[in-house]
Each structure stands twice: as structure tokens, then as C-alpha cells.
XYZ file of N, CA and C in Angstrom:
411
model
N 4.509 0.992 -7.320
C 5.502 1.892 -6.795
C 5.875 2.934 -7.848
N 6.040 2.477 -9.078
C 6.409 3.402 -10.155
C 5.312 4.438 -10.343
N 4.074 4.002 -10.320
C 2.965 4.940 -10.487
C 2.918 5.945 -9.335
N 3.139 5.480 -8.130
C 3.122 6.394 -6.990
C 4.285 7.379 -7.055
N 5.450 6.922 -7.487
C 6.596 7.832 -7.643
C 6.311 8.850 -8.745
N 5.635 8.425 -9.830
C 5.255 9.342 -10.903
C 4.335 10.437 -10.376
N 3.531 10.086 -9.394
C 2.605 11.046 -8.795
C 3.243 11.784 -7.608
N 4.563 11.810 -7.586
C 5.350 12.570 -6.599
C 5.207 12.093 -5.156
N 4.948 10.818 -4.973
C 4.952 10.260 -3.622
C 6.410 9.956 -3.286
N 6.896 10.507 -2.211
C 8.300 10.384 -1.843
C 8.696 8.988 -1.420
N 9.965 8.696 -1.613
C 10.490 7.388 -1.219
C 10.352 7.163 0.282
N 10.510 8.214 1.056
C 10.387 8.092 2.509
C 8.962 7.688 2.905
N 7.966 8.289 2.279
C 6.569 7.946 2.574
C 6.276 6.507 2.187
N 6.810 6.072 1.053
C 6.604 4.688 0.617
C 7.317 3.711 1.543
N 8.531 4.067 1.963
C 9.283 3.208 2.878
C 8.542 3.075 4.202
N 8.031 4.199 4.719
C 7.302 4.162 5.984
C 6.051 3.300 5.879
N 5.308 3.460 4.787
C 4.102 2.648 4.601
C 4.464 1.173 4.450
N 5.550 0.888 3.745
C 6.008 -0.501 3.574
C 6.301 -1.127 4.945
N 7.001 -0.397 5.810
C 7.339 -0.914 7.138
C 6.075 -1.159 7.965
N 5.113 -0.247 7.854
C 3.863 -0.406 8.604
C 3.091 -1.619 8.090
N 2.998 -1.763 6.765
C 2.292 -2.915 6.205
C 2.947 -4.217 6.642
N 4.253 -4.271 6.580
C 4.961 -5.496 6.954
C 4.740 -5.811 8.429
N 4.792 -4.796 9.293
C 4.548 -4.994 10.731
C 3.116 -5.467 10.958
N 2.163 -4.879 10.266
C 0.768 -5.277 10.393
C 0.590 -6.742 10.001
N 1.199 -7.132 8.901
C 1.085 -8.519 8.446
C 1.762 -9.484 9.414
N 2.854 -9.056 10.022
C 3.507 -9.899 11.019
C 2.647 -10.045 12.262
N 2.016 -8.954 12.709
C 1.147 -9.016 13.888
C -0.081 -9.884 13.648
N -0.547 -9.908 12.402
C -1.696 -10.747 12.052
C -1.266 -12.149 11.633
N 0.031 -12.427 11.719
C 0.612 -13.734 11.411
C 0.378 -14.157 9.971
N 0.386 -13.195 9.071
C 0.248 -13.498 7.644
C 1.552 -14.063 7.086
N 2.603 -14.015 7.874
C 3.901 -14.514 7.433
C 4.074 -16.004 7.716
N 2.987 -16.703 8.004
C 3.071 -18.110 8.380
C 2.875 -19.069 7.205
N 2.894 -18.559 5.983
C 2.643 -19.410 4.824
C 3.832 -20.291 4.466
N 5.004 -19.950 4.971
C 6.196 -20.718 4.645
C 6.897 -20.223 3.399
N 6.285 -19.287 2.690
C 6.880 -18.737 1.482
C 7.924 -17.698 1.865
N 9.109 -17.740 1.244
C 10.115 -16.716 1.551
C 9.715 -15.326 1.055
N 8.756 -15.253 0.156
C 8.284 -13.968 -0.371
C 6.842 -13.695 0.068
N 6.484 -14.120 1.277
C 5.110 -14.024 1.762
C 4.555 -12.615 1.670
N 5.384 -11.596 1.836
C 4.893 -10.217 1.833
C 4.727 -9.665 0.426
N 5.132 -10.427 -0.593
C 4.978 -9.998 -1.978
C 4.037 -10.902 -2.778
N 3.616 -12.002 -2.195
C 2.850 -13.007 -2.932
C 1.528 -12.499 -3.491
N 0.938 -11.461 -2.917
C -0.369 -10.972 -3.372
C -0.252 -9.751 -4.278
N 0.940 -9.357 -4.652
C 1.126 -8.109 -5.405
C 0.337 -8.057 -6.713
N 0.152 -9.176 -7.381
C -0.526 -9.171 -8.674
C -2.042 -9.367 -8.564
N -2.553 -9.593 -7.376
C -3.995 -9.827 -7.209
C -4.786 -8.563 -7.519
N -5.988 -8.753 -8.064
C -6.811 -7.598 -8.444
C -8.202 -7.611 -7.817
N -8.619 -8.721 -7.242
C -9.973 -8.771 -6.678
C -10.038 -8.019 -5.352
N -11.193 -7.496 -5.024
C -11.501 -6.796 -3.778
C -10.463 -5.733 -3.403
N -10.272 -4.721 -4.237
C -9.242 -3.709 -3.947
C -9.484 -2.933 -2.652
N -10.743 -2.827 -2.215
C -11.021 -2.100 -0.971
C -10.564 -2.868 0.264
N -10.215 -4.156 0.092
C -9.765 -4.981 1.206
C -8.257 -5.208 1.179
N -7.563 -4.580 0.235
C -6.136 -4.842 0.068
C -5.287 -3.678 0.552
N -4.137 -4.014 1.102
C -3.165 -3.001 1.492
C -2.578 -2.381 0.233
N -2.112 -1.159 0.323
C -1.681 -0.403 -0.849
C -0.428 -0.971 -1.519
N 0.591 -1.303 -0.775
C 1.852 -1.713 -1.389
C 1.994 -3.226 -1.543
N 1.681 -3.983 -0.507
C 1.798 -5.443 -0.599
C 0.608 -6.052 -1.310
N -0.499 -5.331 -1.366
C -1.735 -5.797 -1.995
C -2.321 -7.009 -1.265
N -1.961 -7.169 -0.015
C -2.440 -8.289 0.782
C -3.919 -8.103 1.093
N -4.713 -9.161 0.908
C -6.151 -9.117 1.179
C -6.372 -9.293 2.678
N -6.880 -8.234 3.308
C -7.109 -8.255 4.749
C -8.415 -8.957 5.131
N -9.258 -9.287 4.152
C -10.495 -9.988 4.434
C -11.640 -9.087 4.861
N -11.371 -7.810 5.013
C -12.396 -6.819 5.370
C -11.915 -5.479 4.837
N -12.828 -4.534 4.743
C -12.459 -3.212 4.249
C -11.357 -2.617 5.125
N -10.338 -2.093 4.488
C -9.190 -1.542 5.200
C -9.597 -0.411 6.134
N -10.540 0.377 5.724
C -10.928 1.523 6.525
C -12.155 1.236 7.384
N -12.491 -0.054 7.522
C -13.573 -0.432 8.423
C -13.096 -0.358 9.862
N -13.963 -0.663 10.796
C -13.615 -0.573 12.214
C -13.357 -1.946 12.841
N -13.466 -3.006 12.050
C -13.321 -4.336 12.605
C -11.951 -4.910 12.270
N -11.375 -5.616 13.246
C -10.134 -6.349 13.056
C -10.196 -7.540 14.001
N -9.732 -8.687 13.565
C -9.726 -9.865 14.410
C -8.279 -10.219 14.706
N -7.691 -9.572 15.716
C -6.267 -9.721 15.960
C -5.865 -11.062 16.551
N -6.794 -11.886 16.997
C -6.441 -13.148 17.633
C -6.076 -14.260 16.672
N -6.228 -14.046 15.373
C -5.903 -15.098 14.415
C -4.409 -15.360 14.410
N -4.058 -16.634 14.402
C -2.648 -16.995 14.381
C -2.518 -18.293 13.611
N -1.905 -18.231 12.447
C -1.765 -19.401 11.608
C -0.372 -20.015 11.700
N 0.466 -19.452 12.526
C 1.827 -19.967 12.639
C 1.975 -20.758 13.930
N 2.992 -21.636 13.984
C 3.220 -22.375 15.226
C 3.645 -21.414 16.337
N 3.337 -21.723 17.568
C 3.645 -20.799 18.665
C 5.148 -20.615 18.870
N 5.507 -19.423 19.317
C 6.897 -19.100 19.649
C 7.114 -19.408 21.125
N 8.326 -19.639 21.485
C 8.633 -19.779 22.905
C 9.259 -18.474 23.377
N 8.419 -17.463 23.555
C 8.860 -16.143 23.986
C 8.531 -15.977 25.468
N 9.295 -15.157 26.130
C 9.055 -14.879 27.537
C 7.750 -14.115 27.725
N 7.500 -13.121 26.836
C 6.275 -12.318 26.892
C 5.582 -12.374 25.550
N 4.265 -12.279 25.574
C 3.501 -12.202 24.324
C 3.739 -10.844 23.679
N 3.547 -10.761 22.363
C 3.786 -9.515 21.634
C 3.007 -8.341 22.175
N 1.725 -8.555 22.539
C 0.925 -7.432 23.044
C 1.418 -6.961 24.409
N 2.076 -7.856 25.172
C 2.636 -7.451 26.461
C 3.892 -6.597 26.284
N 4.493 -6.680 25.110
C 5.689 -5.897 24.811
C 5.339 -4.603 24.089
N 4.055 -4.293 23.977
C 3.637 -3.036 23.369
C 3.161 -3.160 21.936
N 3.180 -4.368 21.368
C 2.681 -4.543 20.009
C 1.158 -4.563 20.056
N 0.556 -3.731 19.249
C -0.901 -3.635 19.228
C -1.349 -3.514 17.785
N -2.046 -4.517 17.295
C -2.449 -4.534 15.892
C -3.382 -3.367 15.574
N -4.238 -2.999 16.501
C -5.158 -1.892 16.238
C -4.401 -0.571 16.103
N -3.371 -0.399 16.898
C -2.552 0.815 16.792
C -1.833 0.857 15.445
N -1.346 -0.296 14.989
C -0.668 -0.358 13.694
C -1.662 -0.097 12.564
N -2.894 -0.600 12.689
C -3.930 -0.335 11.683
C -4.218 1.157 11.606
N -4.327 1.813 12.747
C -4.564 3.264 12.762
C -3.392 3.995 12.114
N -2.179 3.555 12.417
C -0.980 4.158 11.810
C -0.991 3.951 10.296
N -1.369 2.739 9.862
C -1.469 2.455 8.426
C -2.484 3.393 7.767
N -3.649 3.520 8.379
C -4.702 4.370 7.809
C -4.240 5.821 7.680
N -3.509 6.304 8.684
C -3.018 7.680 8.658
C -2.029 7.875 7.511
N -1.077 6.963 7.356
C -0.098 7.064 6.268
C -0.776 6.899 4.904
N -1.707 5.966 4.815
C -2.437 5.717 3.574
C -3.212 6.976 3.167
N -3.854 7.619 4.124
C -4.624 8.838 3.839
C -3.715 9.955 3.335
N -2.531 10.089 3.925
C -1.585 11.113 3.456
C -1.163 10.861 2.015
N -0.910 9.612 1.687
C -0.504 9.272 0.318
C -1.640 9.548 -0.651
N -2.860 9.162 -0.296
C -4.000 9.429 -1.175
C -4.244 10.924 -1.350
N -4.014 11.691 -0.304
C -4.156 13.141 -0.395
C -3.122 13.722 -1.366
N -1.893 13.231 -1.267
C -0.835 13.697 -2.171
C -1.135 13.285 -3.612
N -1.649 12.070 -3.807
C -2.020 11.608 -5.151
C -3.127 12.481 -5.710
N -4.127 12.803 -4.887
C -5.234 13.647 -5.338
C -4.755 15.025 -5.761
N -3.757 15.550 -5.072
C -3.222 16.869 -5.422
C -2.394 16.812 -6.708
N -1.688 15.732 -6.928
C -0.777 15.618 -8.074
C -1.484 15.144 -9.341
N -2.544 14.378 -9.200
C -3.221 13.781 -10.356
C -3.664 14.796 -11.401
N -4.285 15.922 -11.047
C -4.680 16.888 -12.080
C -3.483 17.428 -12.874
N -2.353 17.593 -12.211
C -1.152 18.077 -12.891
C -0.670 17.060 -13.920
N -0.644 15.792 -13.530
C -0.220 14.726 -14.444
C -1.209 14.590 -15.596
N -2.499 14.708 -15.306
C -3.507 14.626 -16.365
C -3.356 15.771 -17.361
N -3.076 16.973 -16.878
C -2.856 18.118 -17.773
C -1.615 17.900 -18.638
N -0.569 17.382 -18.036
C 0.659 17.114 -18.787
C 0.409 16.060 -19.862
N -0.338 15.014 -19.521
C -0.641 13.968 -20.494
C -1.512 14.525 -21.633
N -2.471 15.380 -21.308
C -3.316 15.993 -22.336
C -2.486 16.890 -23.246
N -1.549 17.638 -22.673
C -0.665 18.507 -23.458
C 0.152 17.682 -24.443
N 0.731 16.579 -23.976
C 1.526 15.701 -24.852
C 0.643 15.110 -25.941
N -0.541 14.652 -25.578
C -1.463 14.063 -26.559
C -1.814 15.088 -27.634
N -2.106 16.320 -27.222
C -2.425 17.381 -28.184
C -1.251 17.665 -29.113
N -0.047 17.707 -28.573
C 1.149 17.968 -29.389
C 1.389 16.845 -30.392
N 1.181 15.605 -29.950
C 1.366 14.465 -30.857
C 0.321 14.469 -31.969
N -0.920 14.802 -31.627
C -1.970 14.873 -32.648
C -1.679 15.988 -33.644
N -1.205 17.128 -33.157
C -0.865 18.243 -34.046
C 0.293 17.856 -34.965
N 1.261 17.163 -34.443
C 2.406 16.735 -35.240
C 1.965 15.739 -36.309
N 1.088 14.802 -35.960
C 0.596 13.824 -36.931
C -0.201 14.516 -38.058
N -1.037 15.468 -37.676
C -1.847 16.150 -38.709
C -0.944 16.989 -39.623
N 0.116 17.561 -39.103
C 1.047 18.314 -39.940
C 1.813 17.390 -40.888
N 2.160 16.196 -40.404
C 2.928 15.276 -41.249
C 2.062 14.650 -42.339
N 0.753 14.632 -42.193
C -0.143 14.088 -43.214
C -0.317 15.067 -44.376
N -0.046 16.307 -44.144
C -0.275 17.332 -45.181
C 0.758 17.292 -46.227
């Protein structure tokens, strides 16, 4: 989050992506682990980055931008609801498309901001090197 904020990604964009990721994980029943921090448990993982969501870092088991999703998986005990989630308008594929759209916007903003940050870092590095060489004299 800190890195994305450094690259001028707005809090609103991050909040929206966070809500989409959490909804996606709920629709895929990833919240059935029993852990009170289920949506944060994968944050430190580093393997298979192409299969992980951007903020929660949850491993989706397939490439995020692939075309396959297996929405029928359910690892939690059944609810006693009057209607199933998909009958109430919940659609995991629609949420995946929404996630991809928000993710693409963030990556586009990062791509635009990255050269500016790199130039600023190079400027600071050059100034520090010049200061060190002056102090050695």
C-alpha cells in the first residue's frame, strides 16, 4: 500500500480495489478458513505473483488475467438462505471482470508515475554522491 501511495495511486482507487478483492474472495468462499484475518493471511506470500491479487496477495490458483474461473468451489458449510447468491445478482465472473478493470487502471497509473519516481531517485542519488565527493576533499 505504501509503495502504491508513493506512486500516486489514490486512496479511493485502493479502497475500491480492496472492496472488489474482498467480495471476490467471499464469492469464492476463501473466507471459510476460520481465521479472523482470512483476507490478510496471504499478504507476505511471494510465490506465483501472476496468480495473486494485488492487495490481499491471495493466490487464486490460476493467472489473474486468464479466462478460467471455477466459481462452484465452496469450502464453507452451507448457509440457510432463502436464495442462492447468484440468484440475488452475485456473479463471480462479473466481479473478476471488475477486478481486472480496476487492476488495469492502477497498473496504468503506476506505469505513468514510475519514470517520475525513478528520475527523482536518480537526482537524489547524484546529489548524495556529489556531496560525498566534496566532503572527501
